[in-house]
């Protein structure tokens, strides 16, 4: 089977490419800057993974990427909207474009990765665009399988790594909204396994699955876990949503003029007002035959670099000064 993966260079993308390669698939890894994605090639045998320059904002580019392929996976997405890489362009228009062109190209299977909380009527622009994108995709490719992960964690994630880094330089960490927002973090390897399962099983077509790990945590509990694993003591300061929105407004300003990721955006504050957990009655990882990995089993393996003495922190406790 030949599979086209859009958004192959991202967090979920690199693990998906690895899972597909291990399963013996031929992969066309589509990214805007393939020269920066050479790290994907060692995941497979020589010639098994093809780096393909493509842009999901362009019809011709997407059509070329889908030529001669049996299946496609759409992992395209952004955490904040800026310029041409906007929520509307990548979550809505790209989903519709990929669905339409995949149908026209005769692609048999399409897997689309969205997010828990996707809702065309959501307060957050991110969640609203994700929901609209799902609807547009269904209009073009009704049999697409949609996967909605909760907070995705793994060695290159933007949550545990971000707050562990922040704890190195700041004496306090913000509990936005009091830290009561609930998450059900899911390991990126389990998301990749879910994508592979959906590609292999025709029974998943046209269905929507919500992907969450085995445990639900509050935002506060996740920050406490980060501090515990990095061996740091920091003051957790409750911050009302309205105050967090004001701070986020100023924190996102530099990213409007410089090519840097904002530490926090106003839209992300809005997103934190809603719990990010698997809904009761939803199809889950279990329905795909996957037993999820726990945060505690994975996160310590990559947060050690934020400890004062790195991987030698535990040894340093028993050695003489």
mmCIF file of C-alpha atoms in Angstrom:
data_model
loop_
_atom_site.group_PDB
_atom_site.id
_atom_site.type_symbol
_atom_site.label_atom_id
_atom_site.label_comp_id
_atom_site.label_asym_id
_atom_site.label_seq_id
_atom_site.Cartn_x
_atom_site.Cartn_y
_atom_site.Cartn_z
ATOM 1 C CA UNK A 1 0.000 0.000 0.000
ATOM 2 C CA UNK A 2 1.210 3.475 -0.908
ATOM 3 C CA UNK A 3 0.183 6.191 1.551
ATOM 4 C CA UNK A 4 0.403 9.971 1.253
ATOM 5 C CA UNK A 5 0.912 11.743 4.580
ATOM 6 C CA UNK A 6 0.189 15.470 4.702
ATOM 7 C CA UNK A 7 1.912 17.271 7.570
ATOM 8 C CA UNK A 8 4.504 14.510 7.841
ATOM 9 C CA UNK A 9 7.184 16.636 9.519
ATOM 10 C CA UNK A 10 5.177 17.496 12.656
ATOM 11 C CA UNK A 11 5.011 15.729 16.014
ATOM 12 C CA UNK A 12 2.311 13.240 15.002
ATOM 13 C CA UNK A 13 3.697 13.080 11.463
ATOM 14 C CA UNK A 14 7.136 11.757 12.308
ATOM 15 C CA UNK A 15 5.695 9.012 14.538
ATOM 16 C CA UNK A 16 3.075 8.134 11.924
ATOM 17 C CA UNK A 17 5.714 7.809 9.213
ATOM 18 C CA UNK A 18 7.720 5.519 11.493
ATOM 19 C CA UNK A 19 4.685 3.329 12.278
ATOM 20 C CA UNK A 20 3.730 3.048 8.619
ATOM 21 C CA UNK A 21 7.306 2.200 7.609
ATOM 22 C CA UNK A 22 7.523 -0.527 10.243
ATOM 23 C CA UNK A 23 4.281 -1.947 8.856
ATOM 24 C CA UNK A 24 5.875 -2.197 5.424
ATOM 25 C CA UNK A 25 4.012 0.636 3.706
ATOM 26 C CA UNK A 26 5.451 2.956 1.061
ATOM 27 C CA UNK A 27 5.129 6.542 2.224
ATOM 28 C CA UNK A 28 4.975 9.853 0.415
ATOM 29 C CA UNK A 29 5.785 12.346 3.181
ATOM 30 C CA UNK A 30 4.413 15.735 2.157
ATOM 31 C CA UNK A 31 5.897 18.869 3.741
ATOM 32 C CA UNK A 32 6.501 22.456 2.741
ATOM 33 C CA UNK A 33 10.249 22.204 3.394
ATOM 34 C CA UNK A 34 11.386 18.619 2.674
ATOM 35 C CA UNK A 35 15.033 19.672 2.974
ATOM 36 C CA UNK A 36 14.358 20.138 6.697
ATOM 37 C CA UNK A 37 12.676 16.739 7.103
ATOM 38 C CA UNK A 38 15.543 14.368 6.320
ATOM 39 C CA UNK A 39 15.197 12.943 9.827
ATOM 40 C CA UNK A 40 12.175 10.993 8.513
ATOM 41 C CA UNK A 41 14.207 8.870 6.086
ATOM 42 C CA UNK A 42 15.957 6.562 8.619
ATOM 43 C CA UNK A 43 12.507 5.404 9.814
ATOM 44 C CA UNK A 44 12.283 3.121 6.770
ATOM 45 C CA UNK A 45 14.327 1.166 4.266
ATOM 46 C CA UNK A 46 16.111 2.969 1.410
ATOM 47 C CA UNK A 47 13.472 4.259 -1.003
ATOM 48 C CA UNK A 48 10.541 3.380 1.260
ATOM 49 C CA UNK A 49 9.944 6.987 2.339
ATOM 50 C CA UNK A 50 9.733 9.714 -0.295
ATOM 51 C CA UNK A 51 10.045 13.316 0.848
ATOM 52 C CA UNK A 52 7.623 15.331 -1.259
ATOM 53 C CA UNK A 53 7.467 19.109 -1.481
ATOM 54 C CA UNK A 54 3.848 20.165 -1.221
ATOM 55 C CA UNK A 55 1.531 22.825 0.122
ATOM 56 C CA UNK A 56 -2.009 21.990 1.250
ATOM 57 C CA UNK A 57 -3.105 25.525 0.307
ATOM 58 C CA UNK A 58 -2.602 24.734 -3.397
ATOM 59 C CA UNK A 59 -4.822 22.458 -5.511
ATOM 60 C CA UNK A 60 -2.109 21.383 -7.967
ATOM 61 C CA UNK A 61 0.319 20.590 -5.170
ATOM 62 C CA UNK A 62 -2.207 18.404 -3.335
ATOM 63 C CA UNK A 63 -3.297 16.683 -6.554
ATOM 64 C CA UNK A 64 0.307 15.755 -7.409
ATOM 65 C CA UNK A 65 0.846 14.399 -3.902
ATOM 66 C CA UNK A 66 -2.199 12.134 -4.274
ATOM 67 C CA UNK A 67 -1.330 10.722 -7.706
ATOM 68 C CA UNK A 68 -1.160 6.929 -7.662
ATOM 69 C CA UNK A 69 -1.639 6.605 -3.918
ATOM 70 C CA UNK A 70 -3.954 4.084 -2.211
ATOM 71 C CA UNK A 71 -4.608 6.010 0.989
ATOM 72 C CA UNK A 72 -4.002 9.410 2.543
ATOM 73 C CA UNK A 73 -3.551 10.812 6.041
ATOM 74 C CA UNK A 74 -4.162 14.472 6.830
ATOM 75 C CA UNK A 75 -2.181 15.706 9.839
ATOM 76 C CA UNK A 76 -2.123 19.343 8.781
ATOM 77 C CA UNK A 77 -2.690 21.811 11.598
ATOM 78 C CA UNK A 78 -1.332 24.731 13.580
ATOM 79 C CA UNK A 79 -1.612 25.735 17.235
ATOM 80 C CA UNK A 80 -1.813 29.438 16.443
ATOM 81 C CA UNK A 81 -2.981 31.362 13.401
ATOM 82 C CA UNK A 82 -0.615 33.659 11.513
ATOM 83 C CA UNK A 83 -0.601 35.048 7.964
ATOM 84 C CA UNK A 84 -1.169 32.443 5.272
ATOM 85 C CA UNK A 85 -0.839 29.680 7.858
ATOM 86 C CA UNK A 86 -4.207 30.519 9.356
ATOM 87 C CA UNK A 87 -6.764 28.290 11.067
ATOM 88 C CA UNK A 88 -9.165 28.855 8.188
ATOM 89 C CA UNK A 89 -6.590 27.942 5.534
ATOM 90 C CA UNK A 90 -5.139 24.850 7.214
ATOM 91 C CA UNK A 91 -8.024 23.433 9.256
ATOM 92 C CA UNK A 92 -10.965 24.212 6.995
ATOM 93 C CA UNK A 93 -9.880 24.892 3.406
ATOM 94 C CA UNK A 94 -7.108 22.262 3.399
ATOM 95 C CA UNK A 95 -9.426 19.578 4.815
ATOM 96 C CA UNK A 96 -11.987 20.309 2.097
ATOM 97 C CA UNK A 97 -9.299 20.410 -0.605
ATOM 98 C CA UNK A 98 -7.703 17.122 0.441
ATOM 99 C CA UNK A 99 -11.109 15.434 0.681
ATOM 100 C CA UNK A 100 -12.204 16.630 -2.762
ATOM 101 C CA UNK A 101 -8.949 15.820 -4.547
ATOM 102 C CA UNK A 102 -8.576 12.460 -2.795
ATOM 103 C CA UNK A 103 -12.054 11.487 -4.023
ATOM 104 C CA UNK A 104 -11.236 12.655 -7.555
ATOM 105 C CA UNK A 105 -7.930 10.726 -7.494
ATOM 106 C CA UNK A 106 -9.705 7.499 -6.503
ATOM 107 C CA UNK A 107 -8.059 7.257 -3.082
ATOM 108 C CA UNK A 108 -9.699 4.400 -1.215
ATOM 109 C CA UNK A 109 -9.009 5.404 2.399
ATOM 110 C CA UNK A 110 -8.619 8.798 4.053
ATOM 111 C CA UNK A 111 -7.762 9.374 7.718
ATOM 112 C CA UNK A 112 -8.117 12.892 9.101
ATOM 113 C CA UNK A 113 -6.645 13.899 12.475
ATOM 114 C CA UNK A 114 -8.663 16.619 14.181
ATOM 115 C CA UNK A 115 -8.903 17.354 17.925
ATOM 116 C CA UNK A 116 -11.173 16.697 20.886
ATOM 117 C CA UNK A 117 -13.403 19.722 21.301
ATOM 118 C CA UNK A 118 -13.751 20.297 17.549
ATOM 119 C CA UNK A 119 -17.032 22.187 17.228
ATOM 120 C CA UNK A 120 -18.176 24.735 14.604
ATOM 121 C CA UNK A 121 -19.864 26.673 17.448
ATOM 122 C CA UNK A 122 -16.939 26.651 19.899
ATOM 123 C CA UNK A 123 -15.710 29.868 21.507
ATOM 124 C CA UNK A 124 -12.105 29.145 20.562
ATOM 125 C CA UNK A 125 -11.205 29.858 16.928
ATOM 126 C CA UNK A 126 -8.939 26.765 16.957
ATOM 127 C CA UNK A 127 -11.734 24.398 18.018
ATOM 128 C CA UNK A 128 -14.240 26.170 15.763
ATOM 129 C CA UNK A 129 -12.016 25.762 12.698
ATOM 130 C CA UNK A 130 -11.341 22.114 13.527
ATOM 131 C CA UNK A 131 -15.081 21.457 13.683
ATOM 132 C CA UNK A 132 -15.746 23.309 10.435
ATOM 133 C CA UNK A 133 -12.922 21.375 8.779
ATOM 134 C CA UNK A 134 -14.468 18.054 9.783
ATOM 135 C CA UNK A 135 -17.801 19.102 8.254
ATOM 136 C CA UNK A 136 -16.196 20.224 4.991
ATOM 137 C CA UNK A 137 -14.216 17.003 4.790
ATOM 138 C CA UNK A 138 -17.331 14.886 5.300
ATOM 139 C CA UNK A 139 -19.067 16.762 2.472
ATOM 140 C CA UNK A 140 -16.253 15.866 0.079
ATOM 141 C CA UNK A 141 -15.239 12.420 1.393
ATOM 142 C CA UNK A 142 -18.047 10.946 3.554
ATOM 143 C CA UNK A 143 -16.126 7.745 4.302
ATOM 144 C CA UNK A 144 -13.144 9.503 5.844
ATOM 145 C CA UNK A 145 -12.139 8.286 9.295
ATOM 146 C CA UNK A 146 -11.759 11.141 11.774
ATOM 147 C CA UNK A 147 -9.517 10.846 14.831
ATOM 148 C CA UNK A 148 -9.793 13.427 17.618
ATOM 149 C CA UNK A 149 -6.856 13.216 20.059
ATOM 150 C CA UNK A 150 -6.708 15.021 23.378
ATOM 151 C CA UNK A 151 -3.442 16.703 24.384
ATOM 152 C CA UNK A 152 -0.727 14.774 22.498
ATOM 153 C CA UNK A 153 2.522 14.123 24.361
ATOM 154 C CA UNK A 154 5.863 12.746 23.248
ATOM 155 C CA UNK A 155 9.555 13.698 23.115
ATOM 156 C CA UNK A 156 8.955 16.687 20.833
ATOM 157 C CA UNK A 157 5.630 17.877 22.314
ATOM 158 C CA UNK A 158 4.709 21.516 22.883
ATOM 159 C CA UNK A 159 3.157 21.105 26.326
ATOM 160 C CA UNK A 160 5.409 19.211 28.740
ATOM 161 C CA UNK A 161 8.562 20.560 27.115
ATOM 162 C CA UNK A 162 7.264 24.141 27.102
ATOM 163 C CA UNK A 163 6.299 24.248 30.773
ATOM 164 C CA UNK A 164 9.427 22.347 31.851
ATOM 165 C CA UNK A 165 11.496 24.961 30.013
ATOM 166 C CA UNK A 166 9.470 27.760 31.605
ATOM 167 C CA UNK A 167 10.081 26.274 35.065
ATOM 168 C CA UNK A 168 13.834 26.611 34.468
ATOM 169 C CA UNK A 169 13.679 30.371 34.072
ATOM 170 C CA UNK A 170 10.607 31.471 36.048
ATOM 171 C CA UNK A 171 9.963 31.270 39.820
ATOM 172 C CA UNK A 172 6.231 30.876 39.133
ATOM 173 C CA UNK A 173 3.936 28.982 36.774
ATOM 174 C CA UNK A 174 0.434 30.220 35.887
ATOM 175 C CA UNK A 175 -2.662 28.209 36.772
ATOM 176 C CA UNK A 176 -4.878 29.619 34.038
ATOM 177 C CA UNK A 177 -8.504 29.535 35.123
ATOM 178 C CA UNK A 178 -7.372 28.179 38.475
ATOM 179 C CA UNK A 179 -5.820 25.108 36.844
ATOM 180 C CA UNK A 180 -9.115 23.213 36.845
ATOM 181 C CA UNK A 181 -9.308 22.453 33.090
ATOM 182 C CA UNK A 182 -9.202 18.677 32.561
ATOM 183 C CA UNK A 183 -7.059 16.875 29.987
ATOM 184 C CA UNK A 184 -6.691 13.245 28.942
ATOM 185 C CA UNK A 185 -3.174 13.240 27.438
ATOM 186 C CA UNK A 186 -2.531 10.637 24.755
ATOM 187 C CA UNK A 187 0.909 9.335 23.738
ATOM 188 C CA UNK A 188 1.883 10.262 20.188
ATOM 189 C CA UNK A 189 2.867 6.644 19.518
ATOM 190 C CA UNK A 190 -0.692 5.566 20.334
ATOM 191 C CA UNK A 191 -2.076 8.190 17.936
ATOM 192 C CA UNK A 192 0.201 6.818 15.203
ATOM 193 C CA UNK A 193 -0.992 3.281 16.006
ATOM 194 C CA UNK A 194 -4.595 4.497 15.759
ATOM 195 C CA UNK A 195 -3.908 5.940 12.306
ATOM 196 C CA UNK A 196 -2.397 2.642 11.158
ATOM 197 C CA UNK A 197 -5.375 0.721 12.569
ATOM 198 C CA UNK A 198 -7.832 3.024 10.789
ATOM 199 C CA UNK A 199 -5.987 2.573 7.496
ATOM 200 C CA UNK A 200 -6.038 -1.208 7.852
ATOM 201 C CA UNK A 201 -9.646 -1.661 8.972
ATOM 202 C CA UNK A 202 -12.434 -0.807 6.475
ATOM 203 C CA UNK A 203 -14.934 -0.942 9.368
ATOM 204 C CA UNK A 204 -13.578 2.394 10.655
ATOM 205 C CA UNK A 205 -14.587 4.309 7.524
ATOM 206 C CA UNK A 206 -17.036 7.122 8.093
ATOM 207 C CA UNK A 207 -16.588 6.967 11.870
ATOM 208 C CA UNK A 208 -15.158 9.406 14.410
ATOM 209 C CA UNK A 209 -12.911 8.305 17.277
ATOM 210 C CA UNK A 210 -11.806 10.285 20.323
ATOM 211 C CA UNK A 211 -8.304 9.417 21.509
ATOM 212 C CA UNK A 212 -7.340 9.846 25.148
ATOM 213 C CA UNK A 213 -4.887 8.239 27.530
ATOM 214 C CA UNK A 214 -5.776 6.084 30.556
ATOM 215 C CA UNK A 215 -5.898 8.992 33.040
ATOM 216 C CA UNK A 216 -7.634 12.359 33.280
ATOM 217 C CA UNK A 217 -5.603 15.195 34.863
ATOM 218 C CA UNK A 218 -6.336 18.791 35.714
ATOM 219 C CA UNK A 219 -4.040 21.468 34.351
ATOM 220 C CA UNK A 220 -2.698 21.934 37.884
ATOM 221 C CA UNK A 221 -1.923 18.221 38.249
ATOM 222 C CA UNK A 222 0.025 18.244 34.979
ATOM 223 C CA UNK A 223 2.160 21.188 36.126
ATOM 224 C CA UNK A 224 2.792 19.442 39.451
ATOM 225 C CA UNK A 225 3.897 16.329 37.532
ATOM 226 C CA UNK A 226 6.315 18.414 35.459
ATOM 227 C CA UNK A 227 7.832 20.000 38.571
ATOM 228 C CA UNK A 228 8.153 16.626 40.250
ATOM 229 C CA UNK A 229 9.888 15.028 37.252
ATOM 230 C CA UNK A 230 12.280 17.946 36.781
ATOM 231 C CA UNK A 231 13.079 18.237 40.485
ATOM 232 C CA UNK A 232 12.053 21.880 40.736
ATOM 233 C CA UNK A 233 9.981 23.844 43.212
ATOM 234 C CA UNK A 234 7.940 26.638 41.721
ATOM 235 C CA UNK A 235 4.986 28.653 42.956
ATOM 236 C CA UNK A 236 1.769 27.807 41.107
ATOM 237 C CA UNK A 237 -0.182 31.048 40.834
ATOM 238 C CA UNK A 238 -3.929 30.966 40.035
ATOM 239 C CA UNK A 239 -4.741 33.313 37.149
ATOM 240 C CA UNK A 240 -8.345 34.158 36.152
ATOM 241 C CA UNK A 241 -9.203 33.736 32.499
ATOM 242 C CA UNK A 242 -9.687 37.459 31.919
ATOM 243 C CA UNK A 243 -6.233 38.255 33.319
ATOM 244 C CA UNK A 244 -4.658 35.403 31.341
ATOM 245 C CA UNK A 245 -6.250 36.837 28.183
ATOM 246 C CA UNK A 246 -4.634 40.212 28.819
ATOM 247 C CA UNK A 247 -1.228 38.612 29.370
ATOM 248 C CA UNK A 248 -1.670 36.439 26.282
ATOM 249 C CA UNK A 249 -2.452 39.494 24.159
ATOM 250 C CA UNK A 250 0.966 40.969 24.916
ATOM 251 C CA UNK A 251 2.769 37.611 24.774
ATOM 252 C CA UNK A 252 1.528 36.953 21.238
ATOM 253 C CA UNK A 253 2.473 40.385 19.879
ATOM 254 C CA UNK A 254 6.135 39.520 19.034
ATOM 255 C CA UNK A 255 5.001 36.563 16.916
ATOM 256 C CA UNK A 256 3.046 38.958 14.689
ATOM 257 C CA UNK A 257 6.290 40.575 13.544
ATOM 258 C CA UNK A 258 8.937 37.894 14.119
ATOM 259 C CA UNK A 259 9.105 34.217 13.029
ATOM 260 C CA UNK A 260 8.779 32.910 16.588
ATOM 261 C CA UNK A 261 6.097 30.851 18.309
ATOM 262 C CA UNK A 262 4.084 32.739 20.937
ATOM 263 C CA UNK A 263 4.303 31.486 24.509
ATOM 264 C CA UNK A 264 0.533 31.887 24.869
ATOM 265 C CA UNK A 265 -2.272 33.292 22.719
ATOM 266 C CA UNK A 266 -5.679 34.719 23.534
ATOM 267 C CA UNK A 267 -7.301 31.886 21.587
ATOM 268 C CA UNK A 268 -5.440 29.278 23.641
ATOM 269 C CA UNK A 269 -6.829 30.884 26.799
ATOM 270 C CA UNK A 270 -10.332 30.508 25.338
ATOM 271 C CA UNK A 271 -9.541 26.861 24.567
ATOM 272 C CA UNK A 272 -8.632 26.258 28.213
ATOM 273 C CA UNK A 273 -12.170 27.153 29.275
ATOM 274 C CA UNK A 274 -13.372 23.751 28.027
ATOM 275 C CA UNK A 275 -12.310 20.315 29.296
ATOM 276 C CA UNK A 276 -10.298 18.281 26.788
ATOM 277 C CA UNK A 277 -11.412 14.727 27.583
ATOM 278 C CA UNK A 278 -13.058 11.830 25.754
ATOM 279 C CA UNK A 279 -16.833 12.170 25.778
ATOM 280 C CA UNK A 280 -19.021 9.449 27.221
ATOM 281 C CA UNK A 281 -20.202 7.023 24.540
ATOM 282 C CA UNK A 282 -17.527 8.017 22.021
ATOM 283 C CA UNK A 283 -15.520 5.464 20.052
ATOM 284 C CA UNK A 284 -12.024 5.310 21.562
ATOM 285 C CA UNK A 285 -8.573 3.754 21.270
ATOM 286 C CA UNK A 286 -10.021 0.562 22.727
ATOM 287 C CA UNK A 287 -12.316 0.264 19.705
ATOM 288 C CA UNK A 288 -9.187 0.387 17.539
ATOM 289 C CA UNK A 289 -7.570 -2.384 19.576
ATOM 290 C CA UNK A 290 -5.065 -0.106 21.294
ATOM 291 C CA UNK A 291 -4.202 0.043 25.005
ATOM 292 C CA UNK A 292 -2.942 3.585 25.701
ATOM 293 C CA UNK A 293 0.346 4.376 27.442
ATOM 294 C CA UNK A 294 0.314 6.399 30.649
ATOM 295 C CA UNK A 295 1.921 9.828 31.002
ATOM 296 C CA UNK A 296 4.065 8.569 33.906
ATOM 297 C CA UNK A 297 5.470 5.768 31.729
ATOM 298 C CA UNK A 298 6.733 8.083 28.976
ATOM 299 C CA UNK A 299 7.194 11.702 30.063
ATOM 300 C CA UNK A 300 10.081 11.080 32.534
ATOM 301 C CA UNK A 301 12.122 9.635 29.654
ATOM 302 C CA UNK A 302 12.416 13.055 27.997
ATOM 303 C CA UNK A 303 11.964 15.587 30.805
ATOM 304 C CA UNK A 304 15.267 14.604 32.436
ATOM 305 C CA UNK A 305 17.041 17.224 30.298
ATOM 306 C CA UNK A 306 15.260 19.956 32.274
ATOM 307 C CA UNK A 307 16.640 18.747 35.620
ATOM 308 C CA UNK A 308 19.387 20.783 37.255
ATOM 309 C CA UNK A 309 21.901 17.946 36.674
ATOM 310 C CA UNK A 310 20.205 16.322 33.702
ATOM 311 C CA UNK A 311 20.189 12.526 33.620
ATOM 312 C CA UNK A 312 22.631 12.477 36.533
ATOM 313 C CA UNK A 313 20.178 14.112 38.951
ATOM 314 C CA UNK A 314 19.382 10.903 40.833
ATOM 315 C CA UNK A 315 23.022 9.819 40.980
ATOM 316 C CA UNK A 316 24.037 13.239 42.254
ATOM 317 C CA UNK A 317 21.809 12.784 45.306
ATOM 318 C CA UNK A 318 23.907 9.885 46.612
ATOM 319 C CA UNK A 319 27.381 11.143 45.672
ATOM 320 C CA UNK A 320 29.429 13.224 48.115
ATOM 321 C CA UNK A 321 29.842 16.944 47.346
#
